[in-house]
Amino acid sequence: MNPIRIGLLGAGVVASGVVKVLQRNQTEIQRRAGRGIEIARVAVRNPEKARAALGSDVELTTDFDALVTDPAIDIVVELIGGTTRAKELVLKAIEAGKHVVTANKALLAVHGTEIFEAASAKGVMVAFEAAVAGGIPIIKALREGLTANRIQWIAGIINGTTNFILSEMRSRGLDFDTVLKEAQRLGYAEADPTFDIEGIDAAHKAAIMSAIAFGVPVQFDKAYVEGITKLQAADITYAEQLGYRIKLLGITKRREHGIELRVHPTLVPQSRLIANVEGAMNAVVVHGDAVGATLYYGKGAGSEPTASAVVADLVDVTRLHTADPDHRVPYLAFQPHALDDTPVLPMDQVVTSFYLRLRVADQAGVLARITGILAEHDISIDAVLQREAGDDENQTDLIILTHDTEEGRMNRAMAQMEALPTVLQPIVRIRKEELN
Amino acid sequence: MNPIRIGLLGAGVVASGVVKVLQRNQTEIQRRAGRGIEIARVAVRNPEKARAALGSDVELTTDFDALVTDPAIDIVVELIGGTTRAKELVLKAIEAGKHVVTANKALLAVHGTEIFEAASAKGVMVAFEAAVAGGIPIIKALREGLTANRIQWIAGIINGTTNFILSEMRSRGLDFDTVLKEAQRLGYAEADPTFDIEGIDAAHKAAIMSAIAFGVPVQFDKAYVEGITKLQAADITYAEQLGYRIKLLGITKRREHGIELRVHPTLVPQSRLIANVEGAMNAVVVHGDAVGATLYYGKGAGSEPTASAVVADLVDVTRLHTADPDHRVPYLAFQPHALDDTPVLPMDQVVTSFYLRLRVADQAGVLARITGILAEHDISIDAVLQREAGDDENQTDLIILTHDTEEGRMNRAMAQMEALPTVLQPIVRIRKEELN
């Protein structure tokens, strides 16, 4: 059988991984796919730079538009990133009847609905294993491995940069800014780290997983997003003393009248496997009603780990491209006509437990007043820890763990507590998940 | 579209899970599969008992042979276990052109080659996600999620009973017999626990994973199998002091001239995620050349977790059954004509590092003599620990961690050490894997 021919867009880190893996493991991949997978051409902006990155065996072009419409190409692999030019090219490739493989989470999180509709109309596949958690086959697990289940929730460490920063902050007691600089020096964080540290990248991925888990459209715009930039070393230490680790989690959860979709720093019990995922590694816990909790762990970024997912998609498309489109795995796990419109709940209605840290005046009656306010709002307390607050002996840190409550209720209680003259600074509030 | 119709063989724990999950999640499953999945009939030996287990909504029969050849049935789900009658029925179903879904690891580990050949000749699918690690979609990860990779090794906790026993022995300092009895009382171990505690069940699963990872036939008969019945509490404690946990691992590894395939108690560094998998949970680490290490964790047994895998297979078959057989996912991940004959290495040639415990006479020169023997066999030492051995002040426990060496070399060194008059008991030898 003739090899299947792919056209690659981009010459970055992932593209060079794809070229390397396809070349190195050619035999192995063909033994699995039943057919060779061959790079027909790579579209790049800078051919000299690309030649250095991709080696001498690939044919280069600067004409992206010609590549995505080339009749000799079966699958277009989009690895240029961004949401403007990438969207144009992906839609053009689909229009030309190409199957598309992409690692672009931003593109799918923002324009997923439009892209999947176009692909559906043309009867082509859009595969995107590499868009979430790099080399971990989590999209496959959700779309195919757990189809028996009503998914109840997903919680994932899906951004390696922030997990590296949090791991270093904890193990070495350093503050955010110091570790960020080190992460940039080591190449774990980009020069402009905003997408990572503000939680946007994780929210793109969470929005994609949410859609696949619950059979709803991808709705990044509805996600609550909070990064790690305001995390203080003190809270990591206190959390540890209470038996928790702080992780930036992407969470999506089925509730009775809607779906929660959110990214924020989260206290997780130390005994959970996911709490022990350190450094730049990723891990996703999926809880289904039949299977219970399953966890998927591995490298979430990097050249070859991401290429591993891209090439797996290429093998899938190669295996399936002759199949009747109605019988392929649906883009978002559920048949396009069977998506439903369960709303994403506003953050006010999200339910979590909380870690609160209050800097208070060290005087009689303060704790009573604060616990009184929580009680008035029907927020029940799980644990209280009182600690000296640095140098000033007239101030104390009061750390409170609550049981589950609605975010809106907590906001109201916090406003009331912050209005007390004995509460000396804005309250630090970190959400907590037991994940059981 | 008409629902796809399945015939179920068996009315045990997994069968009742399959019935429950298909009924409860009917809508969700149909939204994913694009088509309903309906139980046409269940073949059982004892209809009264089955009625109680399966509920009143399913049609029962005692005629297994008629079920597997019934033209109205599209997929046969084999859940009776064993390798005799199950084999007959599966082959008969295949002969009748049915797709087969099975949870029967023993059947595939022993008769896989014959069954896959028969299925290939008939152009039908045989799906068996439930045969390894219950609800964890590890077969899918290996067959489809990691197709870009040359798999280097797999190491898995793939038997929940033994992991439960080891977890209890460690956390509570109890000995094997005590914990086994408790596990039997709690239902974690069967009345006849041989298959579990002797490592046979784990070896069935390891043999299946090995075939899929390396593109070789399933070769349970070539596996080295050692259970946990001889493990002593003392070694678990010493291992812990050295920074290790003892787990029963199923391991398969690519070596230059062959494949390692083995099940045995193994020391694993405490810092590895898999070392922290406790109780009856399962976890599998897969190391691929592109993706690095990935880990898959979840419930490896039980009614609904196993049913989760069976039903996922049903959805896969439903999605794929109209596809051209040449483009389906191959039974063993590699195209049948592309399997190769890389041999399974004899245990003598397997390379691991070792934990050794020697009960020795507490006198000068003993350690020198023993380390001398290891040096003669070119076995280098990583760490030595010396501990008082219970009551007798004339005896000492000498614990040695070695670096990697061949098993045959270690056997010869051990024989020589055991011949020393100062070595007072047979040496305890446990293999160690760094898994990095």
Short mmCIF file of N, CA and C in Angstrom, two decimals, chain A residues 105 131-134 136 155-167 176 180 183 188-190 192-206 209 225-228 246-251 263-264 274 277-284 298-302:
data_model
loop_
_atom_site.label_atom_id
_atom_site.label_comp_id
_atom_site.label_asym_id
_atom_site.label_seq_id
_atom_site.Cartn_x
_atom_site.Cartn_y
_atom_site.Cartn_z
N LYS A 105 -3.91 23.91 21.36
CA LYS A 105 -5.03 23.95 22.32
C LYS A 105 -5.78 25.26 22.28
N ALA A 131 -2.85 18.31 22.02
CA ALA A 131 -3.31 19.60 22.54
C ALA A 131 -3.45 19.59 24.06
N VAL A 132 -3.61 18.43 24.65
CA VAL A 132 -3.78 18.34 26.10
C VAL A 132 -2.78 17.36 26.70
N ALA A 133 -1.98 17.84 27.62
CA ALA A 133 -1.09 16.98 28.39
C ALA A 133 -0.06 16.24 27.53
N GLY A 134 0.37 16.88 26.45
CA GLY A 134 1.48 16.37 25.63
C GLY A 134 1.39 14.90 25.29
N ILE A 136 0.79 12.26 27.07
CA ILE A 136 -0.16 11.39 27.78
C ILE A 136 -1.41 11.23 26.91
N ALA A 155 -9.73 16.41 37.12
CA ALA A 155 -8.85 17.39 37.74
C ALA A 155 -7.44 17.09 37.26
N GLY A 156 -6.78 18.11 36.70
CA GLY A 156 -5.49 17.81 36.10
C GLY A 156 -4.42 18.85 36.35
N ILE A 157 -3.21 18.36 36.52
CA ILE A 157 -2.02 19.21 36.43
C ILE A 157 -1.67 19.21 34.95
N ILE A 158 -2.07 20.27 34.25
CA ILE A 158 -1.96 20.25 32.79
C ILE A 158 -1.10 21.40 32.28
N ASN A 159 -0.30 21.93 33.18
CA ASN A 159 0.69 22.93 32.75
C ASN A 159 1.99 22.67 33.51
N GLY A 160 3.00 22.24 32.76
CA GLY A 160 4.25 21.84 33.38
C GLY A 160 5.02 22.99 34.01
N THR A 161 4.96 24.15 33.37
CA THR A 161 5.70 25.31 33.87
C THR A 161 5.26 25.65 35.30
N THR A 162 3.96 25.76 35.50
CA THR A 162 3.46 26.13 36.82
C THR A 162 3.70 25.00 37.83
N ASN A 163 3.64 23.76 37.37
CA ASN A 163 3.90 22.69 38.34
C ASN A 163 5.36 22.67 38.75
N PHE A 164 6.23 22.96 37.80
CA PHE A 164 7.65 23.09 38.14
C PHE A 164 7.85 24.21 39.16
N ILE A 165 7.23 25.35 38.93
CA ILE A 165 7.39 26.48 39.84
C ILE A 165 6.86 26.14 41.23
N LEU A 166 5.69 25.53 41.28
CA LEU A 166 5.11 25.17 42.59
C LEU A 166 5.96 24.13 43.31
N SER A 167 6.49 23.17 42.56
CA SER A 167 7.34 22.14 43.17
C SER A 167 8.58 22.77 43.79
N PHE A 176 7.68 33.03 44.60
CA PHE A 176 7.29 32.89 43.20
C PHE A 176 8.28 33.55 42.23
N LEU A 180 10.36 31.70 39.30
CA LEU A 180 10.02 32.00 37.90
C LEU A 180 11.29 32.33 37.11
N ALA A 183 13.14 29.24 36.44
CA ALA A 183 12.43 28.43 35.43
C ALA A 183 12.69 28.99 34.04
N TYR A 188 12.15 26.13 31.35
CA TYR A 188 10.83 25.61 31.74
C TYR A 188 9.74 26.67 31.62
N ALA A 189 10.14 27.94 31.57
CA ALA A 189 9.16 29.01 31.39
C ALA A 189 9.62 29.90 30.24
N GLU A 190 8.66 30.42 29.50
CA GLU A 190 9.02 31.26 28.36
C GLU A 190 9.35 32.67 28.82
N ASP A 192 7.98 35.42 27.88
CA ASP A 192 6.70 35.96 28.34
C ASP A 192 5.87 34.79 28.86
N PRO A 193 5.86 34.62 30.18
CA PRO A 193 5.25 33.41 30.74
C PRO A 193 3.76 33.56 31.03
N THR A 194 3.15 34.66 30.58
CA THR A 194 1.77 34.97 30.97
C THR A 194 0.80 33.80 30.78
N PHE A 195 0.78 33.21 29.59
CA PHE A 195 -0.17 32.13 29.30
C PHE A 195 -0.08 31.00 30.31
N ASP A 196 1.14 30.70 30.73
CA ASP A 196 1.33 29.62 31.70
C ASP A 196 0.96 30.06 33.11
N ILE A 197 1.62 31.10 33.59
CA ILE A 197 1.49 31.43 35.02
C ILE A 197 0.13 32.02 35.37
N GLU A 198 -0.56 32.59 34.38
CA GLU A 198 -1.90 33.11 34.65
C GLU A 198 -2.99 32.05 34.47
N GLY A 199 -2.59 30.83 34.11
CA GLY A 199 -3.55 29.74 34.03
C GLY A 199 -4.30 29.63 32.71
N ILE A 200 -3.96 30.46 31.74
CA ILE A 200 -4.71 30.49 30.48
C ILE A 200 -4.49 29.19 29.69
N ASP A 201 -3.22 28.77 29.62
CA ASP A 201 -2.91 27.52 28.92
C ASP A 201 -3.66 26.35 29.54
N ALA A 202 -3.66 26.28 30.86
CA ALA A 202 -4.38 25.20 31.54
C ALA A 202 -5.88 25.29 31.27
N ALA A 203 -6.40 26.50 31.19
CA ALA A 203 -7.84 26.66 30.94
C ALA A 203 -8.21 26.23 29.52
N HIS A 204 -7.33 26.48 28.55
CA HIS A 204 -7.57 25.97 27.20
C HIS A 204 -7.75 24.45 27.25
N LYS A 205 -6.83 23.81 27.96
CA LYS A 205 -6.87 22.34 28.00
C LYS A 205 -8.07 21.84 28.79
N ALA A 206 -8.37 22.53 29.89
CA ALA A 206 -9.52 22.11 30.71
C ALA A 206 -10.82 22.25 29.90
N MET A 209 -11.07 19.26 27.59
CA MET A 209 -11.44 18.03 28.31
C MET A 209 -12.89 18.07 28.79
N VAL A 225 -10.54 31.52 35.46
CA VAL A 225 -9.09 31.32 35.34
C VAL A 225 -8.33 32.14 36.36
N GLU A 226 -7.59 31.45 37.21
CA GLU A 226 -6.76 32.14 38.19
C GLU A 226 -5.40 31.46 38.19
N GLY A 227 -4.34 32.23 38.05
CA GLY A 227 -3.00 31.66 37.97
C GLY A 227 -2.31 31.55 39.32
N ILE A 228 -0.99 31.44 39.27
CA ILE A 228 -0.24 31.21 40.51
C ILE A 228 0.59 32.41 40.93
N ILE A 246 -0.19 22.35 47.31
CA ILE A 246 -0.90 23.28 46.43
C ILE A 246 -0.49 23.02 44.99
N LYS A 247 -1.48 22.75 44.15
CA LYS A 247 -1.25 22.48 42.73
C LYS A 247 -2.14 23.39 41.91
N LEU A 248 -1.67 23.81 40.76
CA LEU A 248 -2.55 24.51 39.83
C LEU A 248 -3.34 23.44 39.07
N LEU A 249 -4.62 23.34 39.37
CA LEU A 249 -5.44 22.31 38.73
C LEU A 249 -6.41 22.92 37.73
N GLY A 250 -6.58 22.21 36.62
CA GLY A 250 -7.71 22.45 35.73
C GLY A 250 -8.80 21.49 36.15
N ILE A 251 -9.96 22.04 36.49
CA ILE A 251 -11.02 21.19 37.04
C ILE A 251 -12.30 21.38 36.23
N VAL A 263 -9.82 26.94 36.57
CA VAL A 263 -8.39 26.72 36.80
C VAL A 263 -7.98 27.62 37.95
N HIS A 264 -7.39 27.05 38.97
CA HIS A 264 -6.92 27.87 40.09
C HIS A 264 -5.99 27.04 40.97
N ILE A 274 -1.88 12.39 42.77
CA ILE A 274 -1.66 13.60 41.96
C ILE A 274 -0.93 14.68 42.76
N VAL A 277 2.87 14.55 42.13
CA VAL A 277 3.40 14.77 40.78
C VAL A 277 4.24 16.03 40.82
N GLU A 278 5.54 15.88 40.61
CA GLU A 278 6.47 16.99 40.83
C GLU A 278 7.12 17.45 39.53
N GLY A 279 7.73 18.62 39.61
CA GLY A 279 8.47 19.15 38.47
C GLY A 279 7.54 19.46 37.31
N ALA A 280 8.07 19.32 36.10
CA ALA A 280 7.31 19.73 34.92
C ALA A 280 6.34 18.66 34.44
N MET A 281 6.13 17.59 35.23
CA MET A 281 5.26 16.50 34.81
C MET A 281 3.79 16.92 34.85
N ASN A 282 2.99 16.25 34.03
CA ASN A 282 1.54 16.45 34.03
C ASN A 282 0.84 15.20 34.56
N ALA A 283 -0.37 15.38 35.06
CA ALA A 283 -1.20 14.23 35.45
C ALA A 283 -2.65 14.66 35.45
N VAL A 284 -3.51 13.75 35.03
CA VAL A 284 -4.94 14.05 35.00
C VAL A 284 -5.68 12.93 35.71
N GLY A 298 2.46 11.74 32.86
CA GLY A 298 3.58 11.72 31.93
C GLY A 298 4.07 13.12 31.63
N LYS A 299 4.88 13.21 30.58
CA LYS A 299 5.40 14.52 30.19
C LYS A 299 4.35 15.27 29.39
N GLY A 300 4.08 16.50 29.81
CA GLY A 300 3.02 17.27 29.18
C GLY A 300 3.51 18.21 28.11
N ALA A 301 4.80 18.26 27.91
CA ALA A 301 5.34 19.17 26.91
C ALA A 301 6.68 18.63 26.43
N GLY A 302 7.33 19.40 25.58
CA GLY A 302 8.63 18.97 25.07
C GLY A 302 8.50 18.42 23.67
#
